[in-house]
PDB file of C-alpha atoms in Angstrom:
ATOM      1  CA  UNK P  18       0.000   0.000   0.000  1.00 64.00           C
ATOM      2  CA  UNK P  19       1.354   3.409  -0.988  1.00 72.00           C
ATOM      3  CA  UNK P  20       1.690   6.147   1.626  1.00 95.00           C
ATOM      4  CA  UNK P  21       0.074   8.688  -0.718  1.00 98.00           C
ATOM      5  CA  UNK P  22      -2.540   8.129  -3.392  1.00 98.00           C
ATOM      6  CA  UNK P  23      -2.447  11.029  -5.860  1.00 98.00           C
ATOM      7  CA  UNK P  24      -5.853  11.429  -7.494  1.00 98.00           C
ATOM      8  CA  UNK P  25      -5.684  13.119 -10.911  1.00 97.00           C
ATOM      9  CA  UNK P  26      -9.025  13.797 -12.641  1.00 96.00           C
ATOM     10  CA  UNK P  27      -8.393  13.925 -16.395  1.00 96.00           C
ATOM     11  CA  UNK P  28     -10.195  14.850 -19.595  1.00 94.00           C
ATOM     12  CA  UNK P  29      -7.985  14.640 -22.700  1.00 95.00           C
ATOM     13  CA  UNK P  30      -4.811  15.674 -20.877  1.00 96.00           C
ATOM     14  CA  UNK P  31      -2.496  13.731 -23.191  1.00 95.00           C
ATOM     15  CA  UNK P  32      -0.226  16.709 -23.785  1.00 95.00           C
ATOM     16  CA  UNK P  33       0.046  17.591 -20.085  1.00 95.00           C
ATOM     17  CA  UNK P  34       0.155  14.347 -18.145  1.00 97.00           C
ATOM     18  CA  UNK P  35       3.664  13.062 -18.878  1.00 97.00           C
ATOM     19  CA  UNK P  36       5.434  16.233 -17.619  1.00 97.00           C
ATOM     20  CA  UNK P  37       3.360  15.942 -14.442  1.00 97.00           C
ATOM     21  CA  UNK P  38       4.350  12.304 -13.943  1.00 98.00           C
ATOM     22  CA  UNK P  39       7.983  13.203 -14.615  1.00 97.00           C
ATOM     23  CA  UNK P  40       7.783  15.933 -11.969  1.00 97.00           C
ATOM     24  CA  UNK P  41       6.588  13.309  -9.472  1.00 98.00           C
ATOM     25  CA  UNK P  42       9.588  11.093 -10.253  1.00 96.00           C
ATOM     26  CA  UNK P  43      11.942  13.998  -9.643  1.00 95.00           C
ATOM     27  CA  UNK P  44      10.212  15.689  -6.746  1.00 96.00           C
ATOM     28  CA  UNK P  45       8.506  13.089  -4.510  1.00 97.00           C
ATOM     29  CA  UNK P  46      10.482  10.815  -2.206  1.00 97.00           C
ATOM     30  CA  UNK P  47       7.524   9.423  -0.222  1.00 97.00           C
ATOM     31  CA  UNK P  48       6.035   6.182  -1.558  1.00 97.00           C
ATOM     32  CA  UNK P  49       3.087   7.102  -3.770  1.00 97.00           C
ATOM     33  CA  UNK P  50       0.649   5.800  -6.357  1.00 97.00           C
ATOM     34  CA  UNK P  51      -1.127   7.821  -9.056  1.00 98.00           C
ATOM     35  CA  UNK P  52      -4.840   7.237  -9.673  1.00 98.00           C
ATOM     36  CA  UNK P  53      -5.768   8.468 -13.166  1.00 98.00           C
ATOM     37  CA  UNK P  54      -9.540   9.085 -13.019  1.00 97.00           C
ATOM     38  CA  UNK P  55     -11.179   9.277 -16.447  1.00 96.00           C
ATOM     39  CA  UNK P  56     -14.652   9.464 -18.014  1.00 94.00           C
ATOM     40  CA  UNK P  57     -14.235   7.715 -21.374  1.00 94.00           C
ATOM     41  CA  UNK P  58     -12.024   4.974 -22.801  1.00 94.00           C
ATOM     42  CA  UNK P  59     -11.261   7.320 -25.718  1.00 96.00           C
ATOM     43  CA  UNK P  60      -9.613   9.890 -23.438  1.00 96.00           C
ATOM     44  CA  UNK P  61      -6.194  10.686 -24.945  1.00 97.00           C
ATOM     45  CA  UNK P  62      -4.622  10.761 -21.470  1.00 97.00           C
ATOM     46  CA  UNK P  63      -4.672   6.960 -21.281  1.00 97.00           C
ATOM     47  CA  UNK P  64      -2.421   6.142 -24.262  1.00 97.00           C
ATOM     48  CA  UNK P  65      -0.093   9.004 -23.293  1.00 97.00           C
ATOM     49  CA  UNK P  66       0.411   7.461 -19.843  1.00 97.00           C
ATOM     50  CA  UNK P  67       0.790   3.920 -21.179  1.00 97.00           C
ATOM     51  CA  UNK P  68       3.412   5.020 -23.700  1.00 96.00           C
ATOM     52  CA  UNK P  69       5.433   6.894 -21.076  1.00 96.00           C
ATOM     53  CA  UNK P  70       8.846   5.272 -20.738  1.00 94.00           C
ATOM     54  CA  UNK P  71       8.491   4.939 -16.943  1.00 95.00           C
ATOM     55  CA  UNK P  72       4.921   3.643 -16.917  1.00 94.00           C
ATOM     56  CA  UNK P  73       4.391   1.014 -14.225  1.00 90.00           C
ATOM     57  CA  UNK P  74       1.168  -0.588 -13.046  1.00 87.00           C
ATOM     58  CA  UNK P  75       2.636  -0.575  -9.546  1.00 88.00           C
ATOM     59  CA  UNK P  76       2.776   3.223  -9.614  1.00 95.00           C
ATOM     60  CA  UNK P  77      -0.214   4.104 -11.794  1.00 97.00           C
ATOM     61  CA  UNK P  78      -3.798   2.869 -11.623  1.00 97.00           C
ATOM     62  CA  UNK P  79      -6.585   3.788 -14.039  1.00 97.00           C
ATOM     63  CA  UNK P  80      -9.952   4.455 -12.413  1.00 97.00           C
ATOM     64  CA  UNK P  81     -13.022   4.804 -14.623  1.00 95.00           C
ATOM     65  CA  UNK P  82     -15.526   7.263 -13.193  1.00 91.00           C
ATOM     66  CA  UNK P  83     -19.013   6.142 -12.282  1.00 82.00           C
ATOM     67  CA  UNK P  84     -20.408   9.352 -13.799  1.00 85.00           C
ATOM     68  CA  UNK P  85     -18.950  12.083 -15.983  1.00 85.00           C
ATOM     69  CA  UNK P  86     -17.364  15.285 -14.775  1.00 87.00           C
ATOM     70  CA  UNK P  87     -14.641  16.408 -12.356  1.00 88.00           C
ATOM     71  CA  UNK P  88     -16.724  15.824  -9.227  1.00 90.00           C
ATOM     72  CA  UNK P  89     -17.364  12.183 -10.138  1.00 91.00           C
ATOM     73  CA  UNK P  90     -13.703  11.771 -11.078  1.00 93.00           C
ATOM     74  CA  UNK P  91     -12.454  12.942  -7.703  1.00 95.00           C
ATOM     75  CA  UNK P  92     -14.958  10.835  -5.758  1.00 95.00           C
ATOM     76  CA  UNK P  93     -14.073   7.778  -7.849  1.00 95.00           C
ATOM     77  CA  UNK P  94     -10.439   8.339  -6.906  1.00 96.00           C
ATOM     78  CA  UNK P  95     -11.336   8.700  -3.247  1.00 97.00           C
ATOM     79  CA  UNK P  96     -13.293   5.437  -3.358  1.00 95.00           C
ATOM     80  CA  UNK P  97     -10.368   3.598  -4.973  1.00 96.00           C
ATOM     81  CA  UNK P  98      -7.753   4.910  -2.546  1.00 96.00           C
ATOM     82  CA  UNK P  99      -6.231   2.778   0.199  1.00 94.00           C
ATOM     83  CA  UNK P 100      -3.349   5.045   1.227  1.00 97.00           C
ATOM     84  CA  UNK P 101      -2.532   6.862   4.456  1.00 97.00           C
ATOM     85  CA  UNK P 102      -3.008  10.179   2.671  1.00 98.00           C
ATOM     86  CA  UNK P 103      -4.986  11.170  -0.418  1.00 98.00           C
ATOM     87  CA  UNK P 104      -4.032  14.117  -2.603  1.00 98.00           C
ATOM     88  CA  UNK P 105      -6.031  15.702  -5.409  1.00 97.00           C
ATOM     89  CA  UNK P 106      -3.673  17.002  -8.068  1.00 97.00           C
ATOM     90  CA  UNK P 107      -4.317  18.914 -11.338  1.00 95.00           C
ATOM     91  CA  UNK P 108      -3.383  17.168 -14.586  1.00 95.00           C
ATOM     92  CA  UNK P 109      -1.440  20.216 -15.826  1.00 94.00           C
ATOM     93  CA  UNK P 110       0.583  21.014 -12.678  1.00 95.00           C
ATOM     94  CA  UNK P 111       4.202  20.078 -13.325  1.00 95.00           C
ATOM     95  CA  UNK P 112       5.669  22.567 -10.806  1.00 95.00           C
ATOM     96  CA  UNK P 113       4.320  21.711  -7.308  1.00 97.00           C
ATOM     97  CA  UNK P 114       5.570  18.141  -6.840  1.00 97.00           C
ATOM     98  CA  UNK P 115       8.300  19.436  -4.529  1.00 97.00           C
ATOM     99  CA  UNK P 116       5.780  20.252  -1.771  1.00 98.00           C
ATOM    100  CA  UNK P 117       4.152  16.797  -1.636  1.00 98.00           C
ATOM    101  CA  UNK P 118       6.632  15.310   0.856  1.00 98.00           C
ATOM    102  CA  UNK P 119       6.198  18.290   3.180  1.00 97.00           C
ATOM    103  CA  UNK P 120       2.417  17.980   2.974  1.00 98.00           C
ATOM    104  CA  UNK P 121       2.620  14.290   3.833  1.00 98.00           C
ATOM    105  CA  UNK P 122       4.767  15.039   6.894  1.00 97.00           C
ATOM    106  CA  UNK P 123       1.992  17.292   8.175  1.00 97.00           C
ATOM    107  CA  UNK P 124      -0.552  14.469   7.738  1.00 97.00           C
ATOM    108  CA  UNK P 125       1.730  12.060   9.607  1.00 96.00           C
ATOM    109  CA  UNK P 126       2.052  14.650  12.378  1.00 96.00           C
ATOM    110  CA  UNK P 127      -1.707  14.915  12.811  1.00 96.00           C
ATOM    111  CA  UNK P 128      -3.087  17.272  10.175  1.00 97.00           C
ATOM    112  CA  UNK P 129      -6.396  16.149   8.709  1.00 97.00           C
ATOM    113  CA  UNK P 130      -6.171  18.537   5.750  1.00 98.00           C
ATOM    114  CA  UNK P 131      -3.097  20.174   4.239  1.00 98.00           C
ATOM    115  CA  UNK P 132      -3.913  23.065   1.916  1.00 97.00           C
ATOM    116  CA  UNK P 133      -1.570  24.178  -0.839  1.00 97.00           C
ATOM    117  CA  UNK P 134      -1.873  27.938  -0.484  1.00 96.00           C
ATOM    118  CA  UNK P 135      -1.176  30.582  -3.085  1.00 96.00           C
ATOM    119  CA  UNK P 136      -1.605  33.336  -0.509  1.00 95.00           C
ATOM    120  CA  UNK P 137       1.055  32.603   2.109  1.00 95.00           C
ATOM    121  CA  UNK P 138       4.716  33.663   1.864  1.00 95.00           C
ATOM    122  CA  UNK P 139       6.344  31.573  -0.851  1.00 95.00           C
ATOM    123  CA  UNK P 140       3.085  31.007  -2.729  1.00 95.00           C
ATOM    124  CA  UNK P 141       1.971  32.744  -5.916  1.00 93.00           C
ATOM    125  CA  UNK P 142      -0.733  32.920  -8.578  1.00 90.00           C
ATOM    126  CA  UNK P 143       0.418  33.787 -12.096  1.00 91.00           C
ATOM    127  CA  UNK P 144      -1.509  34.414 -15.293  1.00 83.00           C
ATOM    128  CA  UNK P 145      -4.970  34.038 -13.771  1.00 84.00           C
ATOM    129  CA  UNK P 146      -7.846  35.799 -15.600  1.00 83.00           C
ATOM    130  CA  UNK P 147      -8.696  38.897 -13.567  1.00 84.00           C
ATOM    131  CA  UNK P 148     -12.318  37.980 -12.820  1.00 82.00           C
ATOM    132  CA  UNK P 149     -11.362  34.575 -11.451  1.00 81.00           C
ATOM    133  CA  UNK P 150      -8.387  36.066  -9.570  1.00 87.00           C
ATOM    134  CA  UNK P 151     -10.608  38.694  -7.940  1.00 90.00           C
ATOM    135  CA  UNK P 152     -13.252  36.173  -6.858  1.00 86.00           C
ATOM    136  CA  UNK P 153     -10.649  33.755  -5.499  1.00 88.00           C
ATOM    137  CA  UNK P 154      -8.811  36.446  -3.535  1.00 92.00           C
ATOM    138  CA  UNK P 155     -11.983  37.969  -2.088  1.00 93.00           C
ATOM    139  CA  UNK P 156     -13.240  34.542  -1.020  1.00 90.00           C
ATOM    140  CA  UNK P 157      -9.888  33.623   0.518  1.00 93.00           C
ATOM    141  CA  UNK P 158      -9.521  36.939   2.365  1.00 95.00           C
ATOM    142  CA  UNK P 159     -13.020  37.009   3.797  1.00 95.00           C
ATOM    143  CA  UNK P 160     -12.995  33.361   4.853  1.00 94.00           C
ATOM    144  CA  UNK P 161      -9.649  33.719   6.632  1.00 95.00           C
ATOM    145  CA  UNK P 162      -9.984  37.145   8.239  1.00 94.00           C
ATOM    146  CA  UNK P 163     -13.751  37.309   8.877  1.00 94.00           C
ATOM    147  CA  UNK P 164     -14.884  33.674   8.771  1.00 91.00           C
ATOM    148  CA  UNK P 165     -11.801  32.597  10.776  1.00 92.00           C
ATOM    149  CA  UNK P 166     -11.265  29.568   8.541  1.00 94.00           C
ATOM    150  CA  UNK P 167      -7.703  28.362   9.285  1.00 94.00           C
ATOM    151  CA  UNK P 168      -6.528  28.407   5.673  1.00 96.00           C
ATOM    152  CA  UNK P 169      -5.591  31.408   3.559  1.00 95.00           C
ATOM    153  CA  UNK P 170      -6.593  29.624   0.336  1.00 95.00           C
ATOM    154  CA  UNK P 171      -9.961  27.956   0.825  1.00 92.00           C
ATOM    155  CA  UNK P 172     -10.763  27.391  -2.859  1.00 88.00           C
ATOM    156  CA  UNK P 173      -7.533  25.838  -4.126  1.00 91.00           C
ATOM    157  CA  UNK P 174      -8.160  22.258  -5.249  1.00 89.00           C
ATOM    158  CA  UNK P 175      -4.539  21.185  -4.702  1.00 95.00           C
ATOM    159  CA  UNK P 176      -4.962  19.585  -1.310  1.00 96.00           C
ATOM    160  CA  UNK P 177      -3.976  16.549   0.760  1.00 98.00           C
ATOM    161  CA  UNK P 178      -6.300  14.739   3.147  1.00 98.00           C
ATOM    162  CA  UNK P 179      -5.826  12.007   5.689  1.00 97.00           C
ATOM    163  CA  UNK P 180      -7.193   8.749   4.308  1.00 96.00           C
ATOM    164  CA  UNK P 181      -9.231   8.253   7.479  1.00 95.00           C
ATOM    165  CA  UNK P 182     -11.018  11.578   6.997  1.00 96.00           C
ATOM    166  CA  UNK P 183     -11.998  10.818   3.404  1.00 96.00           C
ATOM    167  CA  UNK P 184     -13.179   7.288   4.147  1.00 93.00           C
ATOM    168  CA  UNK P 185     -15.522   8.569   6.882  1.00 91.00           C
ATOM    169  CA  UNK P 186     -16.751  11.654   5.056  1.00 94.00           C
ATOM    170  CA  UNK P 187     -20.320  12.162   3.854  1.00 92.00           C
ATOM    171  CA  UNK P 188     -20.240  14.276   0.678  1.00 93.00           C
ATOM    172  CA  UNK P 189     -23.146  16.563  -0.071  1.00 93.00           C
ATOM    173  CA  UNK P 190     -21.598  18.462  -2.985  1.00 89.00           C
ATOM    174  CA  UNK P 191     -22.493  17.281  -6.470  1.00 84.00           C
ATOM    175  CA  UNK P 192     -20.733  19.698  -8.840  1.00 81.00           C
ATOM    176  CA  UNK P 193     -17.222  20.465  -9.975  1.00 78.00           C
ATOM    177  CA  UNK P 194     -14.623  21.027  -7.284  1.00 84.00           C
ATOM    178  CA  UNK P 195     -17.012  22.304  -4.613  1.00 88.00           C
ATOM    179  CA  UNK P 196     -16.281  19.115  -2.626  1.00 91.00           C
ATOM    180  CA  UNK P 197     -12.934  20.701  -1.688  1.00 91.00           C
ATOM    181  CA  UNK P 198     -14.356  23.670   0.198  1.00 92.00           C
ATOM    182  CA  UNK P 199     -17.080  21.423   1.647  1.00 94.00           C
ATOM    183  CA  UNK P 200     -14.474  19.184   3.276  1.00 95.00           C
ATOM    184  CA  UNK P 201     -12.548  22.192   4.542  1.00 95.00           C
ATOM    185  CA  UNK P 202     -15.456  24.000   6.189  1.00 94.00           C
ATOM    186  CA  UNK P 203     -16.900  20.823   7.708  1.00 94.00           C
ATOM    187  CA  UNK P 204     -13.493  19.931   9.128  1.00 94.00           C
ATOM    188  CA  UNK P 205     -13.287  23.443  10.579  1.00 93.00           C
ATOM    189  CA  UNK P 206     -16.694  22.992  12.218  1.00 90.00           C
ATOM    190  CA  UNK P 207     -15.401  19.787  13.828  1.00 90.00           C
ATOM    191  CA  UNK P 208     -12.206  21.452  15.051  1.00 90.00           C
ATOM    192  CA  UNK P 209      -9.957  19.206  12.964  1.00 94.00           C
ATOM    193  CA  UNK P 210      -6.364  20.179  12.231  1.00 96.00           C
ATOM    194  CA  UNK P 211      -5.862  22.189   9.028  1.00 97.00           C
ATOM    195  CA  UNK P 212      -2.443  23.294   7.788  1.00 98.00           C
ATOM    196  CA  UNK P 213      -1.257  25.567   4.967  1.00 98.00           C
ATOM    197  CA  UNK P 214       1.906  25.149   2.904  1.00 98.00           C
ATOM    198  CA  UNK P 215       2.989  27.574   0.150  1.00 97.00           C
ATOM    199  CA  UNK P 216       2.256  26.578  -3.443  1.00 97.00           C
ATOM    200  CA  UNK P 217       2.368  28.058  -6.933  1.00 94.00           C
ATOM    201  CA  UNK P 218      -0.439  28.376  -9.457  1.00 92.00           C
ATOM    202  CA  UNK P 219       0.106  29.049 -13.163  1.00 90.00           C
ATOM    203  CA  UNK P 220      -2.487  29.462 -15.878  1.00 85.00           C
ATOM    204  CA  UNK P 221      -2.477  26.287 -17.954  1.00 75.00           C
ATOM    205  CA  UNK P 222      -0.563  26.412 -21.243  1.00 76.00           C
ATOM    206  CA  UNK P 223      -2.149  23.463 -23.057  1.00 70.00           C
ATOM    207  CA  UNK P 224      -5.759  22.295 -23.210  1.00 59.00           C
ATOM    208  CA  UNK P 225      -8.908  23.698 -21.662  1.00 59.00           C
ATOM    209  CA  UNK P 226      -9.697  23.751 -17.968  1.00 58.00           C
ATOM    210  CA  UNK P 227     -12.973  22.221 -16.786  1.00 55.00           C
ATOM    211  CA  UNK P 228     -13.168  24.794 -14.002  1.00 55.00           C
ATOM    212  CA  UNK P 229     -16.551  26.504 -14.488  1.00 53.00           C
ATOM    213  CA  UNK P 230     -16.784  29.125 -11.769  1.00 57.00           C
ATOM    214  CA  UNK P 231     -20.103  30.636 -12.899  1.00 57.00           C
ATOM    215  CA  UNK P 232     -21.863  27.267 -13.017  1.00 64.00           C
ATOM    216  CA  UNK P 233     -20.521  26.267  -9.603  1.00 64.00           C
ATOM    217  CA  UNK P 234     -21.074  29.573  -7.780  1.00 75.00           C
ATOM    218  CA  UNK P 235     -24.220  28.344  -5.923  1.00 76.00           C
ATOM    219  CA  UNK P 236     -22.312  25.327  -4.612  1.00 78.00           C
ATOM    220  CA  UNK P 237     -19.385  27.445  -3.490  1.00 85.00           C
ATOM    221  CA  UNK P 238     -21.680  29.987  -1.820  1.00 88.00           C
ATOM    222  CA  UNK P 239     -23.392  27.267   0.200  1.00 90.00           C
ATOM    223  CA  UNK P 240     -20.133  26.251   1.844  1.00 92.00           C
ATOM    224  CA  UNK P 241     -18.857  29.823   1.984  1.00 91.00           C
ATOM    225  CA  UNK P 242     -21.741  30.772   4.275  1.00 91.00           C
ATOM    226  CA  UNK P 243     -21.412  27.474   6.161  1.00 92.00           C
ATOM    227  CA  UNK P 244     -17.948  28.632   7.252  1.00 91.00           C
ATOM    228  CA  UNK P 245     -19.344  31.886   8.668  1.00 90.00           C
ATOM    229  CA  UNK P 246     -22.172  30.034  10.416  1.00 90.00           C
ATOM    230  CA  UNK P 247     -19.583  27.781  12.037  1.00 89.00           C
ATOM    231  CA  UNK P 248     -17.536  30.662  13.386  1.00 85.00           C
ATOM    232  CA  UNK P 249     -20.451  32.726  14.600  1.00 81.00           C
ATOM    233  CA  UNK P 250     -22.747  30.172  16.126  1.00 72.00           C
ATOM    234  CA  UNK P 251     -22.552  26.499  15.236  1.00 63.00           C
ATOM    235  CA  UNK P 252     -19.005  25.328  15.818  1.00 55.00           C
ATOM    236  CA  UNK P 253     -18.667  21.564  16.326  1.00 54.00           C
ATOM    237  CA  UNK P 254     -22.439  21.031  16.381  1.00 50.00           C
ATOM    238  CA  UNK P 255     -22.959  18.892  13.273  1.00 48.00           C
ATOM    239  CA  UNK P 256     -21.112  15.618  12.559  1.00 51.00           C
ATOM    240  CA  UNK P 257     -19.224  14.987   9.327  1.00 49.00           C
ATOM    241  CA  UNK P 258     -20.911  11.627   8.820  1.00 40.00           C
TER     242      UNK P 258
END
């Protein structure tokens, strides 16, 4: 059993995936396994991975999603994981592998969630469209300084969780990457340990992101206000299960 299962939701990421896998080989020393979570057998990510010179079934597992879309992909990866820690990782991120070992150390030392943060010293966000950048920064600032959520980057999907937390978690989110903020705010309500580490974010160079902020706004707002309700009246009242 690997120490870390790295869940990568993919949709035609054939041009991006090999550099990401190469960055893992160079940057991660902890024992890990990659779970490639895909919708369709025709996805061009699959042949790209299988033709990679370092492809190994011991290190890479293909997980077909029960339904289509990024939310189903992530939950399929969670269901397939057996590791001590589970990390959700973008299919175009070939620059953050160097923080994975540090994140895992925090999980081993008791953190339930380790957030890769763009808004702590050492982190950055480059090339982001201004509307998305504004929304992300406003959400992060208000949740940290007013909502008292113990992460400066509540919406970043690059995140590591303890395997125990994920296996016992009841998901209510159904769209996109809203599951990520749901886990964070529910963990905060329960008083679980949440840690930030600095991370980078760069606008993708190849392919099209499936991040649809306008479509997912209602889902994000639900958990946004849940965080404020926790801080100002309902802390530790509702179970995660």
